[in-house]
Amino acid sequence: MKGTEEAGYIHGQIKVPEGSYLIRAMTPLCRNVVTDWAYVNVCCNETACVNLVHPSLHHCISRLLPALELSTFGPQPIDAERKTVKEAMPKQVKTAMEALKEIAEKLPEDVQLPTPPTAAEIRKIAQKHEQKR
């Protein structure tokens, strides 16, 4: 692996057999120690290049807040028997969201990545989608 903290990147070359890979990297040398996930297909005798994005803590919190508000305990859609995490654990989610918002207010905004949508924006998009059906 090569790269520097000052340059903000790390480069690595890894030989792998043909296949499909779900990858992510971890390093203390960049702005965040964990990158986002990437999915890559490697064919026989080919080189695959993957650029992994290492979001800032502010960006991670911005993605986590709507997830806490809207996510369920599984991949199935919300129905009468399936509650969101916020519905099932309202006190814990409220406490977590308040703490995360307080932390985010003290952090610089991410200049690399666009700000993720809020829960309200996601609901609005979902409503428009439902109206088109």
CSV table of C-alpha atoms in Angstrom, one decimal:
chain,number,residue,atom,x,y,z
A,1,MET,CA,0.0,0.0,0.0
A,2,LYS,CA,1.2,3.5,-0.7
A,3,GLY,CA,-0.2,6.9,-0.2
A,4,THR,CA,0.0,9.6,2.4
A,5,GLU,CA,-2.2,11.3,4.9
A,6,GLU,CA,-1.3,14.6,3.3
A,7,ALA,CA,-2.3,13.4,-0.1
A,8,GLY,CA,-5.5,12.0,1.3
A,9,TYR,CA,-5.3,8.7,-0.6
A,10,ILE,CA,-4.0,5.2,-0.3
A,11,HIS,CA,-3.3,3.0,-3.3
A,12,GLY,CA,-3.2,-0.8,-3.1
A,13,GLN,CA,-2.9,-3.6,-5.6
A,14,ILE,CA,-4.3,-7.0,-4.7
A,15,LYS,CA,-4.3,-10.1,-6.9
A,16,VAL,CA,-7.6,-12.0,-6.7
A,17,PRO,CA,-9.1,-14.9,-8.6
A,18,GLU,CA,-12.0,-14.2,-11.0
A,19,GLY,CA,-15.2,-13.4,-9.2
A,20,SER,CA,-17.5,-10.8,-7.7
A,21,TYR,CA,-16.3,-9.0,-4.6
A,22,LEU,CA,-17.9,-6.7,-2.1
A,23,ILE,CA,-15.1,-4.5,-0.7
A,24,ARG,CA,-14.3,-1.7,1.7
A,25,ALA,CA,-11.1,-0.4,3.2
A,26,MET,CA,-10.1,0.7,6.6
A,27,THR,CA,-7.2,3.0,7.4
A,28,PRO,CA,-6.4,5.7,9.9
A,29,LEU,CA,-4.5,7.7,7.2
A,30,CYS,CA,-7.5,9.3,5.5
A,31,ARG,CA,-10.3,11.6,6.8
A,32,ASN,CA,-12.4,8.7,7.9
A,33,VAL,CA,-11.1,5.3,8.9
A,34,VAL,CA,-13.8,3.3,7.0
A,35,THR,CA,-14.8,3.7,3.3
A,36,ASP,CA,-18.2,3.1,1.8
A,37,TRP,CA,-18.8,-0.3,0.2
A,38,ALA,CA,-18.1,-1.1,-3.4
A,39,TYR,CA,-19.1,-4.0,-5.6
A,40,VAL,CA,-16.6,-5.1,-8.3
A,41,ASN,CA,-16.5,-7.9,-10.8
A,42,VAL,CA,-13.1,-9.3,-11.8
A,43,CYS,CA,-12.8,-11.3,-15.0
A,44,CYS,CA,-10.0,-13.7,-15.9
A,45,ASN,CA,-6.7,-12.0,-16.5
A,46,GLU,CA,-8.2,-8.6,-16.2
A,47,THR,CA,-7.4,-5.6,-14.0
A,48,ALA,CA,-10.2,-4.0,-12.1
A,49,CYS,CA,-9.8,-0.5,-10.6
A,50,VAL,CA,-12.0,0.6,-7.7
A,51,ASN,CA,-12.1,4.0,-6.1
A,52,LEU,CA,-13.4,3.8,-2.5
A,53,VAL,CA,-15.0,6.9,-1.0
A,54,HIS,CA,-14.2,7.7,2.6
A,55,PRO,CA,-17.0,9.9,3.8
A,56,SER,CA,-16.6,12.4,6.6
A,57,LEU,CA,-18.1,11.8,10.0
A,58,HIS,CA,-20.6,14.6,9.2
A,59,HIS,CA,-21.7,12.8,6.1
A,60,CYS,CA,-22.0,9.5,8.0
A,61,ILE,CA,-24.2,11.2,10.6
A,62,SER,CA,-26.3,12.8,7.9
A,63,ARG,CA,-27.0,9.3,6.4
A,64,LEU,CA,-27.7,7.7,9.8
A,65,LEU,CA,-30.3,10.2,11.0
A,66,PRO,CA,-32.9,9.4,8.3
A,67,ALA,CA,-32.1,5.7,8.7
A,68,LEU,CA,-32.9,5.8,12.4
A,69,GLU,CA,-36.2,7.5,11.6
A,70,LEU,CA,-37.3,5.4,8.6
A,71,SER,CA,-35.7,2.0,8.7
A,72,THR,CA,-37.4,-1.2,9.7
A,73,PHE,CA,-35.9,-4.3,11.4
A,74,GLY,CA,-35.5,-6.0,8.0
A,75,PRO,CA,-35.7,-5.6,4.3
A,76,GLN,CA,-39.5,-6.1,4.0
A,77,PRO,CA,-41.7,-3.1,3.6
A,78,ILE,CA,-43.6,-1.5,6.5
A,79,ASP,CA,-46.9,-3.1,7.2
A,80,ALA,CA,-49.3,-3.4,10.1
A,81,GLU,CA,-47.0,-5.9,11.9
A,82,ARG,CA,-43.6,-4.3,10.9
A,83,LYS,CA,-42.6,-1.2,12.8
A,84,THR,CA,-39.9,1.2,12.1
A,85,VAL,CA,-37.0,1.3,14.5
A,86,LYS,CA,-38.2,4.7,15.7
A,87,GLU,CA,-41.7,3.3,16.4
A,88,ALA,CA,-40.3,0.3,18.2
A,89,MET,CA,-37.7,2.2,20.2
A,90,PRO,CA,-38.9,5.8,20.3
A,91,LYS,CA,-36.9,6.9,23.4
A,92,GLN,CA,-33.6,5.4,22.3
A,93,VAL,CA,-34.0,6.8,18.7
A,94,LYS,CA,-34.8,10.2,20.0
A,95,THR,CA,-31.8,10.2,22.4
A,96,ALA,CA,-29.5,8.9,19.6
A,97,MET,CA,-30.7,11.5,17.1
A,98,GLU,CA,-30.3,14.4,19.5
A,99,ALA,CA,-26.8,13.3,20.4
A,100,LEU,CA,-25.8,12.8,16.7
A,101,LYS,CA,-27.3,16.2,15.7
A,102,GLU,CA,-25.3,17.9,18.5
A,103,ILE,CA,-22.1,16.2,17.3
A,104,ALA,CA,-22.8,17.1,13.6
A,105,GLU,CA,-23.3,20.7,14.5
A,106,LYS,CA,-19.7,20.9,15.7
A,107,LEU,CA,-18.2,19.2,12.6
A,108,PRO,CA,-17.3,20.8,9.3
A,109,GLU,CA,-19.7,19.9,6.5
A,110,ASP,CA,-18.4,17.4,3.9
A,111,VAL,CA,-17.1,19.3,0.9
A,112,GLN,CA,-16.4,16.1,-1.0
A,113,LEU,CA,-19.9,14.5,-1.1
A,114,PRO,CA,-23.4,16.0,-1.5
A,115,THR,CA,-25.5,16.1,1.7
A,116,PRO,CA,-27.8,13.0,1.9
A,117,PRO,CA,-31.5,13.6,1.9
A,118,THR,CA,-33.3,14.1,5.2
A,119,ALA,CA,-36.2,11.8,6.3
A,120,ALA,CA,-38.7,14.5,5.3
A,121,GLU,CA,-37.2,14.7,1.8
A,122,ILE,CA,-37.3,10.9,1.5
A,123,ARG,CA,-40.9,10.9,2.6
A,124,LYS,CA,-41.7,13.6,0.0
A,125,ILE,CA,-40.0,11.6,-2.8
A,126,ALA,CA,-41.9,8.4,-1.7
A,127,GLN,CA,-45.2,10.2,-1.8
A,128,LYS,CA,-44.6,11.5,-5.3
A,129,HIS,CA,-43.7,8.0,-6.4
A,130,GLU,CA,-46.9,6.6,-4.8
A,131,GLN,CA,-49.0,9.2,-6.6
A,132,LYS,CA,-47.6,8.1,-10.0
A,133,ARG,CA,-48.7,4.5,-9.4
